[in-house]
Amino acid sequence: DFLKINFSNSLPSIKLIQIINQLGQVVLEQHLSLDENHSYELNIKSLASGMYFINVLDSERKSNYNSTMIVKN
């Protein structure tokens, strides 16, 4: 299973994505390498069912975007 995230090209400093569980633990962290469409696919197959928080961070580890997702296996 994959999560596809599309970014506007106005976010050039995006460097890192974190997936955080409801306990506040970072369960997945990956450095980003955007494709020519300014999108990124994240493999979430290893995540258990539940709600997760998505943080997208810049090069200074400041959050540029936050969201939530629900995984159902």
C-alpha atoms as one frame of an Amber mdcrd trajectory, in Angstrom:
protein
   0.000   0.000   0.000   1.229   3.457  -0.889   0.364   6.986   0.149   0.829
   9.484  -2.675   1.431  13.086  -1.666   1.362  15.915  -4.181   3.167  19.164
  -3.399   2.922  22.524  -5.072   6.203  23.687  -6.554   6.125  26.564  -4.038
   7.544  24.227  -1.376  11.172  23.821  -2.502  12.596  23.299   0.976  10.621
  20.112   1.724  13.096  17.539   2.985  11.463  15.008   5.304   8.163  13.274
   5.951   7.214  11.708   9.279   4.340   9.375  10.080   3.447   9.502  13.779
   1.142   7.135  15.638  -1.437   8.134  18.261   1.149   7.656  21.019   3.358
  10.347  19.473   5.957   7.871  18.235   7.558   8.390  14.836   6.842   5.081
  13.096   8.093   6.050   9.647  10.496   8.768   8.537  11.859   9.288   5.050
  13.877  11.929   3.297  12.022  13.201   0.279  13.042  13.136  -3.320  10.207
  14.614  -5.343   9.568  13.502  -8.906   8.990  15.891 -11.823   5.295  16.144
 -10.883   6.200  17.335  -7.355   4.774  14.173  -5.839   6.072  11.447  -3.561
   4.884   7.909  -2.894   5.384   6.550   0.589   5.172   2.811   1.270   2.805
   2.414   4.245   2.337  -1.351   3.991   4.143  -1.920   7.294   1.745   0.296
   9.274  -0.880  -1.342  11.471  -4.515  -0.268  11.234  -5.157   3.005  13.025
  -4.951   6.775  12.825  -1.658   8.467  12.021  -0.396  12.021  11.785   1.616
  13.189   8.779   4.279  15.864   9.242   6.180  17.323   6.314   9.321  19.130
   7.425  11.721  21.546   5.771  15.522  21.505   5.910  15.443  23.116   9.374
  13.011  20.421  10.607  10.196  22.976  10.840   6.760  21.708   9.913   5.355
  22.924   6.595   2.319  20.680   6.469   0.341  18.517   8.876  -2.484  16.099
   8.215  -4.008  12.863   9.444  -4.724   9.539   7.793  -6.489   6.342   8.726
  -4.961   3.015   7.737  -7.257   0.005   7.396  -5.697  -3.406   6.882
